[in-house]
Coordinates of C-alpha atoms and ligand atoms in Angstrom, one line a residue:
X1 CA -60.7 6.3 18.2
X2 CA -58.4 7.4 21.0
X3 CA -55.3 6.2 19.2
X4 CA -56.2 8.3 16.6
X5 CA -56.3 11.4 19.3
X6 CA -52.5 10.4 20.5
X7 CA -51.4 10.1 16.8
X8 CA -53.4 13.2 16.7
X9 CA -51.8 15.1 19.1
X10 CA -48.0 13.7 18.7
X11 CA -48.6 15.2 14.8
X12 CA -49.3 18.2 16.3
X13 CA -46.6 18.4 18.8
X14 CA -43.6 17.4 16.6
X15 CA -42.0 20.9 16.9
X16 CA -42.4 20.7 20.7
X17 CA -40.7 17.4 20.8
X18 CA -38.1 18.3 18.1
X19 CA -37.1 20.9 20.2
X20 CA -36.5 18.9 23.7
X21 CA -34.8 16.5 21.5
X22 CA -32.4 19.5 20.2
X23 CA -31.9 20.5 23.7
X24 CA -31.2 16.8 24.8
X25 CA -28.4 16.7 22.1
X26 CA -27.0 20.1 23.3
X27 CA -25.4 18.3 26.2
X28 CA -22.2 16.5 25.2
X29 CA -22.6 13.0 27.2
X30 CA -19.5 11.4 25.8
X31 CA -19.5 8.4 28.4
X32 CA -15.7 7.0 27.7
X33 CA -13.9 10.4 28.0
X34 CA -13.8 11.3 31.4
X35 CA -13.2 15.2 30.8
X36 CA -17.5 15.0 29.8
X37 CA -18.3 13.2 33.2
X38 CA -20.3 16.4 34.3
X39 CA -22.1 16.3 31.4
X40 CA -23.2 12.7 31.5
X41 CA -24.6 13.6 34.6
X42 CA -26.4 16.4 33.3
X43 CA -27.8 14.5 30.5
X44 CA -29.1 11.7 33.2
X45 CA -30.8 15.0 35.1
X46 CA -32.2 16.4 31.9
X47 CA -33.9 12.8 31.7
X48 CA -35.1 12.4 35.3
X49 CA -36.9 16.0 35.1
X50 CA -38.4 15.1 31.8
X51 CA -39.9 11.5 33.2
X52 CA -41.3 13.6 36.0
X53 CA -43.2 16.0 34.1
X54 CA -45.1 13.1 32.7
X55 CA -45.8 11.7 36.3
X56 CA -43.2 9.0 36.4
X57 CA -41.4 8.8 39.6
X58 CA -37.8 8.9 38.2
X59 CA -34.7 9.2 39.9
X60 CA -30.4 9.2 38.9
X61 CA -29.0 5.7 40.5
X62 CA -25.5 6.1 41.3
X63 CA -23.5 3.3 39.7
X64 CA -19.1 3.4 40.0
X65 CA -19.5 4.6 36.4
X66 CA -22.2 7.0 35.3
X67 CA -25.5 7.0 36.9
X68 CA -28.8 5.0 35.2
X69 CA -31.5 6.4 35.1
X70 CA -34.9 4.6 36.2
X71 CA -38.3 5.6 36.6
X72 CA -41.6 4.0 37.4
X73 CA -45.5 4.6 36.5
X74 CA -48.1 2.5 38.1
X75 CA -50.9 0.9 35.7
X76 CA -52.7 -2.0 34.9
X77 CA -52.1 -4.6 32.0
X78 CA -48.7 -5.9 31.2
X79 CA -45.5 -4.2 33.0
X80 CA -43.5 -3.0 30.1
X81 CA -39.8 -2.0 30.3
X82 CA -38.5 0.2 28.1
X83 CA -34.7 1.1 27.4
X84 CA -32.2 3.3 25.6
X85 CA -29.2 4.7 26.5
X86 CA -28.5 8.7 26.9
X87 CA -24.6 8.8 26.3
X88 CA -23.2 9.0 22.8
X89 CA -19.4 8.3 21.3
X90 CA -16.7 10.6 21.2
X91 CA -16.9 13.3 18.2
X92 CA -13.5 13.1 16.4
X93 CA -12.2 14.0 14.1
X94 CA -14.0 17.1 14.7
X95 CA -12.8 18.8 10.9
X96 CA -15.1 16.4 9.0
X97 CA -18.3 17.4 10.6
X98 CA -20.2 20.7 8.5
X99 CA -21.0 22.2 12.2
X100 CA -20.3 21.5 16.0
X101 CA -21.8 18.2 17.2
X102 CA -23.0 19.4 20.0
X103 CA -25.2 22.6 18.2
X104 CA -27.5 20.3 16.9
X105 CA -30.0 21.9 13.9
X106 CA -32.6 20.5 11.6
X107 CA -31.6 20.6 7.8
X108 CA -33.0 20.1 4.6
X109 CA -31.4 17.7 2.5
X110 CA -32.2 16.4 -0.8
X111 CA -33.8 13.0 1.2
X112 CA -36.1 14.8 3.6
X113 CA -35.2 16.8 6.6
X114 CA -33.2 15.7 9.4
X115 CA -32.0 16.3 12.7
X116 CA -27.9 17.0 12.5
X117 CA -26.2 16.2 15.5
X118 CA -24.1 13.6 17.9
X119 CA -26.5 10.9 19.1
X120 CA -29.4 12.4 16.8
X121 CA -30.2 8.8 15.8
X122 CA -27.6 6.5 18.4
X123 CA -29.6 6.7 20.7
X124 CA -31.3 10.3 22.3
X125 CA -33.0 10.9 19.3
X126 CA -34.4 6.8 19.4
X127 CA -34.4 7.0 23.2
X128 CA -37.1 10.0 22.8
X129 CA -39.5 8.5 20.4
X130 CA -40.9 6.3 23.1
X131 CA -40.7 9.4 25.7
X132 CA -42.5 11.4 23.3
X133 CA -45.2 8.5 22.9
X134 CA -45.8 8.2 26.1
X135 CA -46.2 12.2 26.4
X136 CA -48.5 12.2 23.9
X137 CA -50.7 9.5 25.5
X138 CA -50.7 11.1 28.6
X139 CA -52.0 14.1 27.3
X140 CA -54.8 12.4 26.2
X141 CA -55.7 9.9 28.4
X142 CA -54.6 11.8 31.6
X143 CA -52.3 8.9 32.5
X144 CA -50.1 6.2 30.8
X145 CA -51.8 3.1 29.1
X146 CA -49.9 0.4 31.6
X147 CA -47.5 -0.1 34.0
X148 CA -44.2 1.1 32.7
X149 CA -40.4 1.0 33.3
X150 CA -38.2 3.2 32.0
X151 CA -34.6 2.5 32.0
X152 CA -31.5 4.7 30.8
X153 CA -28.1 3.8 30.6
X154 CA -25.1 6.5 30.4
X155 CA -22.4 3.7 29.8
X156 CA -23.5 1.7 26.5
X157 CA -21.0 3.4 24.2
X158 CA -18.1 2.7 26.3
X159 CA -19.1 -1.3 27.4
X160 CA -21.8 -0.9 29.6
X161 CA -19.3 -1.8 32.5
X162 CA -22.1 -1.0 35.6
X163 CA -25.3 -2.9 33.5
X164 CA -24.7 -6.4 35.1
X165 CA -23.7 -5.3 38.3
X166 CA -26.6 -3.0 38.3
X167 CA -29.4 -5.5 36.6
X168 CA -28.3 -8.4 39.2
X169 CA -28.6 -6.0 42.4
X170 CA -32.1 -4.4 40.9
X171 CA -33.5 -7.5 39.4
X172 CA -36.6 -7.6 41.3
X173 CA -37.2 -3.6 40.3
X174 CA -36.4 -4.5 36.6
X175 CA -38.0 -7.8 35.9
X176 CA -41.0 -7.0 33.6
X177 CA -43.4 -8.8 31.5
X178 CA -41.6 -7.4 28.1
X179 CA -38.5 -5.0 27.8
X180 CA -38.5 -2.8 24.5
X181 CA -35.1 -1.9 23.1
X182 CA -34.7 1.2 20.9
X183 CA -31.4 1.8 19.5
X184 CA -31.6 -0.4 16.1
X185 CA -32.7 0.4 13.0
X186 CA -35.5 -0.1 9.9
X187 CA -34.5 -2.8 7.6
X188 CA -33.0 -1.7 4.3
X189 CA -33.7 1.8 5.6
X190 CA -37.1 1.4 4.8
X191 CA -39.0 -1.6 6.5
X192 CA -40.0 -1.4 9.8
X193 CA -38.4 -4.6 12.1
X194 CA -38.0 -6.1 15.1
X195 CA -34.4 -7.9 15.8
X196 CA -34.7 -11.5 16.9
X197 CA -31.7 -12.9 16.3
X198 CA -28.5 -10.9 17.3
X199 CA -24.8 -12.6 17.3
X200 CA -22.5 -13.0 19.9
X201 CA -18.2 -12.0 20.1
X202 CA -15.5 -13.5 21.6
X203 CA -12.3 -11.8 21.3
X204 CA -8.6 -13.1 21.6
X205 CA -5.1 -11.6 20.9
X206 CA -2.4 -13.9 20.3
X207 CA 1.7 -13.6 21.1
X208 CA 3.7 -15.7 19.1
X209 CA 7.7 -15.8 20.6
X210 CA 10.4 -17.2 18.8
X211 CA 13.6 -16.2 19.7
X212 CA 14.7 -14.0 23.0
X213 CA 15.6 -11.0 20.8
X214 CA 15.5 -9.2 17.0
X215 CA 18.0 -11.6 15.1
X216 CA 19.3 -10.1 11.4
X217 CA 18.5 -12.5 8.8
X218 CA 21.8 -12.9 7.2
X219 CA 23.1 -14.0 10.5
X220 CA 20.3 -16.3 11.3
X221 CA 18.1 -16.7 8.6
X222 CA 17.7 -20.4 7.5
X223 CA 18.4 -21.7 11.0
X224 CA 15.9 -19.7 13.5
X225 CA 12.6 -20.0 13.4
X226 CA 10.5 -17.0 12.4
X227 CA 7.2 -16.4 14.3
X228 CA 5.7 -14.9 11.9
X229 CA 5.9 -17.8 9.5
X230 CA 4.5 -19.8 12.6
X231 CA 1.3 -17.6 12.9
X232 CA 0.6 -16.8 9.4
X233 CA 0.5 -20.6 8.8
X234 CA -2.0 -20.8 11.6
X235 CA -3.8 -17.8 11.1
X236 CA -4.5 -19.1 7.1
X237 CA -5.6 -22.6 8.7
X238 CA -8.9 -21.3 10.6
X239 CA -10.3 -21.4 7.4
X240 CA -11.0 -24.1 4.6
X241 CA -11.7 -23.7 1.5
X242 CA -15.3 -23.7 1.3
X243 CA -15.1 -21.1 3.8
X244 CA -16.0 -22.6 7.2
X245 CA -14.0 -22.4 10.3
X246 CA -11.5 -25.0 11.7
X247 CA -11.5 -24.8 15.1
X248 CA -12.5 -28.4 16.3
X249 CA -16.0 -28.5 17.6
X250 CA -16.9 -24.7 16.4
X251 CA -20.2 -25.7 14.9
X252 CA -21.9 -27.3 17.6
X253 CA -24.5 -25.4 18.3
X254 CA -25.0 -23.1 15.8
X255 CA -28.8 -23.9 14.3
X256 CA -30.7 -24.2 11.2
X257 CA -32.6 -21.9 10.5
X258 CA -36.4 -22.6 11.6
X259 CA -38.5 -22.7 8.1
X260 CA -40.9 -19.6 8.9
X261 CA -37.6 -17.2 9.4
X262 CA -36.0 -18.8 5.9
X263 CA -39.2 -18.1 4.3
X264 CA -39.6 -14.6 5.7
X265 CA -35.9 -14.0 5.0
X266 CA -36.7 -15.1 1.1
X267 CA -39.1 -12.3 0.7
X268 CA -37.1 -9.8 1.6
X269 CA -35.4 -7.8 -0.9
X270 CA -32.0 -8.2 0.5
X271 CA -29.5 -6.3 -1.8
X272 CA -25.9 -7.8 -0.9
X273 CA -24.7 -7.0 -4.8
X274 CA -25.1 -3.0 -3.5
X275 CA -24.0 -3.9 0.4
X276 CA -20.9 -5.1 -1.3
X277 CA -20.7 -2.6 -4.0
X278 CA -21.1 -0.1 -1.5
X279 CA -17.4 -0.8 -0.2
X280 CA -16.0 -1.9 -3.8
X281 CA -16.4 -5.4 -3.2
X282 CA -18.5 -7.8 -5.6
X283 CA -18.3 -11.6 -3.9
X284 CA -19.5 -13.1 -0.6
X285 CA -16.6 -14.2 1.2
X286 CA -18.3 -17.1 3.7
X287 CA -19.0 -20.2 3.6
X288 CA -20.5 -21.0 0.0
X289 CA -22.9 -22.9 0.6
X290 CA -24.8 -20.3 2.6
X291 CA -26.9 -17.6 1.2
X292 CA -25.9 -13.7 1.6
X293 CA -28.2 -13.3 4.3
X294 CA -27.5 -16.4 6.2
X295 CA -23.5 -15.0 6.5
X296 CA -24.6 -11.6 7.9
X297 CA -27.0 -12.8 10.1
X298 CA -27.4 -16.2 11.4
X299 CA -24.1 -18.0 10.7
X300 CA -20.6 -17.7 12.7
X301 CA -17.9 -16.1 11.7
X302 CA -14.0 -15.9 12.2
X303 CA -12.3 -12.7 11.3
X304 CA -8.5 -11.9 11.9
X305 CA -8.6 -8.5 12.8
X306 CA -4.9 -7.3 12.9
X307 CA -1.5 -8.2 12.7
X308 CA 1.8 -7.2 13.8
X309 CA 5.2 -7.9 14.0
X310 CA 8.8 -7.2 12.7
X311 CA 9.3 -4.1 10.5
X312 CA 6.7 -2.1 9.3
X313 CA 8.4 1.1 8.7
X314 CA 9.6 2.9 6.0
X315 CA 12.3 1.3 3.5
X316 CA 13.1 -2.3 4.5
X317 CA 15.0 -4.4 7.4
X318 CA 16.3 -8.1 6.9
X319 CA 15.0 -8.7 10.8
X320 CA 13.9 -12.2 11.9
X321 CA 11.6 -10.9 14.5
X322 CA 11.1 -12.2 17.9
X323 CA 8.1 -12.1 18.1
X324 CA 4.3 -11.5 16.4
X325 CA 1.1 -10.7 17.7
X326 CA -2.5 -11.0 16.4
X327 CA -6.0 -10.2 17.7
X328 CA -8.9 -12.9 15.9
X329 CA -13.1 -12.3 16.7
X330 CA -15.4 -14.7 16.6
X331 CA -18.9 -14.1 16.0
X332 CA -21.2 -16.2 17.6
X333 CA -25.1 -17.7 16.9
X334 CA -27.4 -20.2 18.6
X335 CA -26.3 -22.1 21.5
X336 CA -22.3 -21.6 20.7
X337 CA -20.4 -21.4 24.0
X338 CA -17.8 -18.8 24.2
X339 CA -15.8 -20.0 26.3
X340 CA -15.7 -23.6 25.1
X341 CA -14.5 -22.2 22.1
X342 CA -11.9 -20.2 23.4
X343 CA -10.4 -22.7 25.0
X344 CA -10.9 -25.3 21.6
X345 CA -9.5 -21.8 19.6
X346 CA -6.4 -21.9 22.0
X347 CA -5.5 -25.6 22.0
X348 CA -5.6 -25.5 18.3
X349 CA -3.0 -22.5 18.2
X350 CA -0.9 -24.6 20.5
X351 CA -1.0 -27.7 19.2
X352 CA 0.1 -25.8 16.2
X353 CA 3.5 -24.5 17.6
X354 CA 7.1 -25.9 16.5
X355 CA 9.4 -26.8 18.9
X356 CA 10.8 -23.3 20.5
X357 CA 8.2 -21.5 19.7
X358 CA 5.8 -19.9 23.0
X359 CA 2.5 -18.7 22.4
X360 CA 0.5 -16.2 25.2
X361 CA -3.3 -15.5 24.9
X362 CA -5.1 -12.7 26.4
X363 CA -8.7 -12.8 26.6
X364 CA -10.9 -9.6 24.7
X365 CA -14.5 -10.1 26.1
X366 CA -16.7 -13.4 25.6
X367 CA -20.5 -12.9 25.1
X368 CA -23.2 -16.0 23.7
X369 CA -25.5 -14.8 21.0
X370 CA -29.4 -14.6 21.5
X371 CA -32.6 -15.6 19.6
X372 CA -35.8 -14.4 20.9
X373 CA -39.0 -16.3 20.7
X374 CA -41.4 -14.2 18.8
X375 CA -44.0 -17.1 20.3
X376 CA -45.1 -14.0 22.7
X377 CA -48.3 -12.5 21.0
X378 CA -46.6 -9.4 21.7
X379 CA -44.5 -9.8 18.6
X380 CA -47.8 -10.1 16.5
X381 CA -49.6 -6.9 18.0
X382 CA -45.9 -4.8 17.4
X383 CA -45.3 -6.1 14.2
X384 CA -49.0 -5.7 13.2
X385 CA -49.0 -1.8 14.9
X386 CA -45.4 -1.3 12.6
X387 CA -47.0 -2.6 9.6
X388 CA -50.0 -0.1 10.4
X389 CA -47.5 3.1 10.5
X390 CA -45.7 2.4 8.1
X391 CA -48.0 1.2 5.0
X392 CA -45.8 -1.9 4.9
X393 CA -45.3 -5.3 6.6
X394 CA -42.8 -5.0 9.2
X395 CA -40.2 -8.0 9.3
X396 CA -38.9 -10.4 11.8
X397 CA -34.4 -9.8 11.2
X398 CA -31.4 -10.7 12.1
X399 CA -28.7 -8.6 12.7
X400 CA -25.0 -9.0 12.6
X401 CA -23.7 -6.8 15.4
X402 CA -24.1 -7.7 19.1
X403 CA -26.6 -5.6 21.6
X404 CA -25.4 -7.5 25.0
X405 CA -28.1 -5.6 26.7
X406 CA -30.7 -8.0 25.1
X407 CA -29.1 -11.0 26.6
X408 CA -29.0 -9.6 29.5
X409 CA -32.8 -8.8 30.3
X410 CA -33.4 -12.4 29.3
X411 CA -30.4 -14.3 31.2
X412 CA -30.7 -12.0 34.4
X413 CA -34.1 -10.8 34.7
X414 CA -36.4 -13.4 32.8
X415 CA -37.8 -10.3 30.8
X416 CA -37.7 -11.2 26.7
X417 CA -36.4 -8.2 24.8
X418 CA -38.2 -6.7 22.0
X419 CA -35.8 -4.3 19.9
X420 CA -37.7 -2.2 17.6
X421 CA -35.5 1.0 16.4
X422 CA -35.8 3.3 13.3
X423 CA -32.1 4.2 12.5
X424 CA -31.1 3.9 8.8
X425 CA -27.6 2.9 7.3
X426 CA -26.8 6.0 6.2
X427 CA -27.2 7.6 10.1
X428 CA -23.5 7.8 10.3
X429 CA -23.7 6.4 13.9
X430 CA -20.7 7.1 15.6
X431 CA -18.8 8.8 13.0
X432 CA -19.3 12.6 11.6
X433 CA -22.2 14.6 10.8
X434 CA -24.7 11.8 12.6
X435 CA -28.3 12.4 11.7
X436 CA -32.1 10.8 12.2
X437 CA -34.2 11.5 9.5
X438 CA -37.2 13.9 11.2
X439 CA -39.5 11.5 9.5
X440 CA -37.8 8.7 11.6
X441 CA -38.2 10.3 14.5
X442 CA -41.8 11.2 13.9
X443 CA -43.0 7.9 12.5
X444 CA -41.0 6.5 15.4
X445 CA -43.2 8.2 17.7
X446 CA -46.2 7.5 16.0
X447 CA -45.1 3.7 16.3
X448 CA -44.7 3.4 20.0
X449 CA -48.3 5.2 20.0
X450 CA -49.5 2.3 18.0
X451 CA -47.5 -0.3 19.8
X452 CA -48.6 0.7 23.4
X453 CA -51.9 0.8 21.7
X454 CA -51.8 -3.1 21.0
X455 CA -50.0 -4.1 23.5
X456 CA -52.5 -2.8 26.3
Ligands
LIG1 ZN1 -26.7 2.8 20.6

């Protein structure tokens, strides 16, 4: 009956904790514009107070970006980590939000009320729902249910360039018996979920150079080669026509899927007619023998993601360029090896070149994908206490985008990840007027309740 007492108590408490979220989200921690650098440090303050007034010894580590934030309680039971991040992404353009960013307010809207504001939902907002938990318990109980960890980062929307450096020097500090992530969302904006498969990127921007200089087409056209020509040609080979990718060797690694996540993945009511619709599309473009779901979340992809070269402007030029650039991402699954690929992705463009044609390769960022065993019977007890909250079974997903920081607690500490999160699609994360639905943030409360419940 005591977890009915903390569920008791956070119900009670919501204004309080709306409140210290607002004033969280009144400090503008933009970590990739220096001109907020104060503020980031303010925000990791406001964060180190708020640990120690539940009797966490927390303190602001120094990194050469902005500071983390870590704090430790003492308990018995498993040693849980728990992280979110406390800096948010730059505001602009500033005329399409219906109020500042930074004077966050709660609004009705015709869905429910929710909390208007820059990193409302990605991730203060998110980062709090555990905090909040965790005050709750303690108000009850008169201490926290286990040894926890709690671990902030003020870098993650600018690329987390201090994480590794900091995760390798702290490891022994860090390692725990399971680290909870908050800062992804509810499937379908409805279904509560834990992440367990999450893709990997590798990036690379290609020069193509042809001749030394501009040439004018009526003077050389015909005779010169054209680099443009060179790369399109390659460019439109990296994929066939049943839509897989090319590069030699690109598939090895990447998995089946293991029968009790296709199942799982059948049952859910995974709308991809509306997904597309959403953005005036109608057709899945991957490979076609692969379902919807499959393309989005557990099968590699190869996207060309800009182009340039020769004239662009207004009215037209004859020129024969000299040169032609690209940039091409990868996303990655299973055991695929970034760097074997870039290395097979560059041979291929160069054993693609004419003769005087030179082609230059700049590396953007290289990072594996990563499954997580759900063979912990931690996974059970969260997604049974999610189920419990939410009146619905909570799902085991996939999920396109990359969270590095979940490789990293398993490749540098040992510590498998759980990410739990209850954003929705229509957050507006990172663009304007960002919100978290108040019932999000309460339910998510209510959830960690139940999930430290099970757990200890
Ligand atoms: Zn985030």
């Amino acid at each position: 009956m005591t977890l009915d007492a903390v569920l008791a108590r956070i119900d009670a408490d919501l204004p309080q904790a709306t409140d210290r979220l607002l004033d969280l989200l009144r400090i503008p921690s933009i970590s990739t514009d220096p001109a907020f650098e104060g503020d980031c440090d303010t925000a990791a303050d406001w964060l180190v107070a708020d640990l120690q007034s539940l009797g966490v010894k927390a303190e602001k580590r120094p990194t050469p970006g902005h500071p983390m934030v870590v704090g430790h309680v003492e308990g018995d039971g498993p040693h849980l980590l728990f992280y979110g991040h406390y800096d948010v992404q730059p505001v602009d353009p500033l005329d399409l939000w219906d109020r500042d960013p930074f004077d966050p307010e709660i609004q009705d809207t015709d869905a429910g009320k929710v909390i208007r504001g820059r990193g409302s939902s990605d991730d203060k907002g998110q980062l709090m729902t555990f905090v909040e938990a965790c005050r709750a318990w303690k108000a009850e109980h008169g201490t926290l249910p286990c040894r926890i960890t709690f671990f902030f980062e003020g870098e993650e929307e600018s690329g987390s360039p201090s994480l590794v450096p900091f995760m390798q020097e702290n490891a022994e500090e860090l390692k725990s018996d399971l680290a909870l992530i908050c800062d992804t969302g509810l499937f379908e904006s409805r279904v509560p979920a834990i992440v367990t498969m999450l893709r990997g990127l590798l990036g690379e921007e290609i020069t193509v150079t042809a001749p030394d200089k501009d040439l004018h087409s009526g003077m050389y056209g015909g005779i010169a080669m054209n680099p443009i020509r060179v790369l399109s040609r390659v460019l439109a080979s990296l994929h066939d026509d049943t839509g897989r990718i090319t590069v030699p060797g690109f598939y090895d690694g990447v998995p089946e899927l293991p029968d009790n996540i296709r199942q799982q993945w059948q049952g859910l009511a995974f709308d991809h007619a509306k997904l597309l619709g959403d953005v005036d599309l109608s057709v899945p473009a991957g490979e076609v023998d692969r379902t919807p779901i499959e393309m989005i979340w557990s099968r590699p992809t190869c996207e060309i993601n800009g182009i340039w070269g020769g004239y662009t402007g207004a009215g037209f030029k004859t020129v024969l360029p000299s040169k032609v650039q690209a940039k091409v991402s990868f996303r990655l699954v299973g055991d695929q090896d970034p760097l074997v690929i870039r290395e097979s992705f560059r041979q291929m463009v160069r054993d693609a070149m004419p003769p005087d044609c030179e082609v230059e390769f700049h590396g953007h960022g290289a990072g594996s994908a990563s499954i997580t065993e759900t063979t912990d019977p931690a996974f059970e007890q969260a997604r049974t206490a999610l189920s419990d909250e939410w009146n619905i079974p909570a799902a085991y997903v996939g999920c396109g985008g990359s969270i590095p920081i979940a490789g990293h607690f398993q490749d540098i500490l040992g510590t498998t990840p759980m990410l739990v999160g209850f954003g929705k699609d229509d957050d507006q994360i990172h663009s304007p007027n960002e919100k978290y639905d108040l019932e999000s943030f309460h339910k998510g409360i209510r959830s960690w309740a139940r999930i430290l419940d099970a757990l200890t």
